[in-house]
Amino acid sequence: MSTSDFGNIPEKALKGRALSHQTILRAPEVIPKTTQLTCRYMNNDRKPFITFKFKYRSKAALQSLLIIPRNPSPVPLEDRDGDILTLEESHELLRRHREREDAAPSVKRERFKRERSSTAVMEDQDDDNVSFVSAKRRRLPITLNEDGIEIVDLT
């Protein structure tokens, strides 16, 4: 029997199944004579008492089908305790931290002109004594969101 006796396997037969192994037949070889065992059937209908069917799938295929649990994901470096990090892991964590700081947009604070009140209150009708009354603008607190962008409250 050769592999060509089986022909091609239709694609529909394989749809949705993860196949990771294959078998092939090699050239036949002569083996020395072996001893045989003769067994009696337990019942009279000459059917075997038990039949074993061995099926095999790879560990990766069983994990993808959620038959066995997947390997746990490693804990991110940022979430680990700093005392248990190896030297390479601490260097990697420091490199990531620096990249994040460099990538954070820096906010340039722009100056803006304040409006001055030009309201004049006249005391008496005399032009010699004029006093200007103006109220200072209240300075609003600067609020930054988690990305470092300034939020302006317009209410």
GROMACS .gro file of C-alpha atoms in nm:
model
  155
    1MET     CA    1   0.000   0.000   0.000
    2SER     CA    2   0.140   0.343  -0.088
    3THR     CA    3   0.034   0.697  -0.015
    4SER     CA    4  -0.092   0.734  -0.370
    5ASP     CA    5  -0.357   0.469  -0.291
    6PHE     CA    6  -0.524   0.714  -0.054
    7GLY     CA    7  -0.544   0.999  -0.301
    8ASN     CA    8  -0.588   1.363  -0.208
    9ILE     CA    9  -0.788   1.461   0.097
   10PRO     CA   10  -1.068   1.705   0.011
   11GLU     CA   11  -1.036   2.050   0.167
   12LYS     CA   12  -1.390   2.031   0.309
   13ALA     CA   13  -1.284   1.736   0.524
   14LEU     CA   14  -1.018   1.956   0.685
   15LYS     CA   15  -1.221   2.277   0.730
   16GLY     CA   16  -1.202   2.413   1.082
   17ARG     CA   17  -0.954   2.154   1.207
   18ALA     CA   18  -0.601   2.231   1.311
   19LEU     CA   19  -0.374   1.967   1.161
   20SER     CA   20  -0.019   1.957   1.287
   21HIS     CA   21   0.098   1.601   1.219
   22GLN     CA   22   0.114   1.360   0.931
   23THR     CA   23   0.222   1.004   0.867
   24ILE     CA   24   0.381   0.847   0.566
   25LEU     CA   25   0.438   0.487   0.465
   26ARG     CA   26   0.788   0.371   0.396
   27ALA     CA   27   0.901   0.082   0.182
   28PRO     CA   28   0.801  -0.259   0.320
   29GLU     CA   29   1.064  -0.462   0.501
   30VAL     CA   30   1.087  -0.826   0.596
   31ILE     CA   31   1.071  -0.895   0.968
   32PRO     CA   32   1.156  -1.220   1.148
   33LYS     CA   33   0.879  -1.464   1.233
   34THR     CA   34   0.689  -1.369   1.549
   35THR     CA   35   0.483  -1.572   1.790
   36GLN     CA   36   0.108  -1.535   1.786
   37LEU     CA   37  -0.143  -1.536   2.065
   38THR     CA   38  -0.481  -1.696   2.033
   39CYS     CA   39  -0.758  -1.540   2.237
   40ARG     CA   40  -1.112  -1.642   2.317
   41TYR     CA   41  -1.403  -1.403   2.284
   42MET     CA   42  -1.597  -1.329   2.603
   43ASN     CA   43  -1.932  -1.351   2.428
   44ASN     CA   44  -2.057  -1.574   2.150
   45ASP     CA   45  -2.116  -1.308   1.884
   46ARG     CA   46  -1.740  -1.294   1.816
   47LYS     CA   47  -1.709  -0.920   1.870
   48PRO     CA   48  -1.426  -0.773   2.071
   49PHE     CA   49  -1.497  -0.692   2.435
   50ILE     CA   50  -1.333  -0.349   2.407
   51THR     CA   51  -1.187  -0.142   2.124
   52PHE     CA   52  -0.926   0.129   2.174
   53LYS     CA   53  -0.910   0.422   1.932
   54PHE     CA   54  -0.598   0.630   1.971
   55LYS     CA   55  -0.638   0.987   1.850
   56TYR     CA   56  -0.364   1.244   1.874
   57ARG     CA   57  -0.346   1.620   1.841
   58SER     CA   58  -0.057   1.842   1.930
   59LYS     CA   59  -0.057   2.046   2.250
   60ALA     CA   60  -0.083   2.368   2.046
   61ALA     CA   61  -0.391   2.234   1.861
   62LEU     CA   62  -0.556   2.128   2.189
   63GLN     CA   63  -0.486   2.472   2.336
   64SER     CA   64  -0.631   2.648   2.032
   65LEU     CA   65  -0.949   2.439   2.068
   66LEU     CA   66  -0.958   2.530   2.442
   67ILE     CA   67  -0.951   2.162   2.541
   68ILE     CA   68  -0.650   2.221   2.765
   69PRO     CA   69  -0.567   2.558   2.925
   70ARG     CA   70  -0.332   2.791   2.745
   71ASN     CA   71   0.005   2.886   2.883
   72PRO     CA   72  -0.031   3.186   3.115
   73SER     CA   73   0.075   3.520   2.974
   74PRO     CA   74   0.382   3.669   3.137
   75VAL     CA   75   0.321   3.958   3.376
   76PRO     CA   76   0.418   4.291   3.212
   77LEU     CA   77   0.740   4.448   3.340
   78GLU     CA   78   0.551   4.755   3.460
   79ASP     CA   79   0.336   4.543   3.694
   80ARG     CA   80   0.621   4.341   3.846
   81ASP     CA   81   0.793   4.418   4.174
   82GLY     CA   82   1.116   4.611   4.108
   83ASP     CA   83   1.311   4.394   4.354
   84ILE     CA   84   1.266   4.073   4.155
   85LEU     CA   85   1.356   4.210   3.810
   86THR     CA   86   1.671   4.084   3.645
   87LEU     CA   87   1.932   4.327   3.518
   88GLU     CA   88   1.812   4.296   3.156
   89GLU     CA   89   1.448   4.342   3.260
   90SER     CA   90   1.528   4.654   3.461
   91HIS     CA   91   1.722   4.799   3.164
   92GLU     CA   92   1.425   4.724   2.937
   93LEU     CA   93   1.184   4.887   3.184
   94LEU     CA   94   1.405   5.197   3.204
   95ARG     CA   95   1.428   5.214   2.822
   96ARG     CA   96   1.047   5.193   2.789
   97HIS     CA   97   1.003   5.465   3.053
   98ARG     CA   98   1.242   5.699   2.869
   99GLU     CA   99   1.068   5.634   2.536
  100ARG     CA  100   0.733   5.718   2.695
  101GLU     CA  101   0.871   6.043   2.837
  102ASP     CA  102   1.025   6.140   2.502
  103ALA     CA  103   0.702   6.059   2.318
  104ALA     CA  104   0.486   6.264   2.555
  105PRO     CA  105   0.389   6.588   2.384
  106SER     CA  106   0.528   6.893   2.557
  107VAL     CA  107   0.279   7.175   2.600
  108LYS     CA  108   0.406   7.519   2.520
  109ARG     CA  109   0.249   7.779   2.740
  110GLU     CA  110   0.141   8.076   2.536
  111ARG     CA  111   0.111   8.422   2.681
  112PHE     CA  112  -0.208   8.605   2.621
  113LYS     CA  113  -0.288   8.970   2.659
  114ARG     CA  114  -0.526   9.070   2.929
  115GLU     CA  115  -0.800   9.315   2.864
  116ARG     CA  116  -0.783   9.626   3.074
  117SER     CA  117  -1.091   9.796   3.187
  118SER     CA  118  -1.111  10.151   3.057
  119THR     CA  119  -1.397  10.253   3.281
  120ALA     CA  120  -1.332  10.581   3.453
  121VAL     CA  121  -1.523  10.710   3.749
  122MET     CA  122  -1.541  11.081   3.771
  123GLU     CA  123  -1.533  11.238   4.115
  124ASP     CA  124  -1.659  11.585   4.107
  125GLN     CA  125  -1.664  11.754   3.776
  126ASP     CA  126  -1.309  11.863   3.812
  127ASP     CA  127  -1.069  11.727   3.546
  128ASP     CA  128  -0.777  11.728   3.786
  129ASN     CA  129  -0.884  11.429   3.999
  130VAL     CA  130  -0.967  11.131   3.780
  131SER     CA  131  -0.935  10.779   3.921
  132PHE     CA  132  -0.947  10.462   3.711
  133VAL     CA  133  -1.125  10.160   3.859
  134SER     CA  134  -1.060   9.819   3.710
  135ALA     CA  135  -1.100   9.464   3.841
  136LYS     CA  136  -0.821   9.211   3.800
  137ARG     CA  137  -0.910   8.895   3.617
  138ARG     CA  138  -0.920   8.586   3.830
  139ARG     CA  139  -0.642   8.341   3.735
  140LEU     CA  140  -0.791   8.006   3.631
  141PRO     CA  141  -0.625   7.685   3.752
  142ILE     CA  142  -0.443   7.484   3.485
  143THR     CA  143  -0.572   7.128   3.452
  144LEU     CA  144  -0.385   6.856   3.261
  145ASN     CA  145  -0.539   6.526   3.150
  146GLU     CA  146  -0.358   6.190   3.165
  147ASP     CA  147  -0.186   6.255   2.829
  148GLY     CA  148  -0.039   6.583   2.953
  149ILE     CA  149  -0.272   6.800   2.742
  150GLU     CA  150  -0.404   7.118   2.902
  151ILE     CA  151  -0.779   7.132   2.960
  152VAL     CA  152  -0.946   7.475   2.954
  153ASP     CA  153  -1.277   7.512   3.137
  154LEU     CA  154  -1.492   7.759   2.943
  155THR     CA  155  -1.783   7.773   3.188
   0.00000   0.00000   0.00000
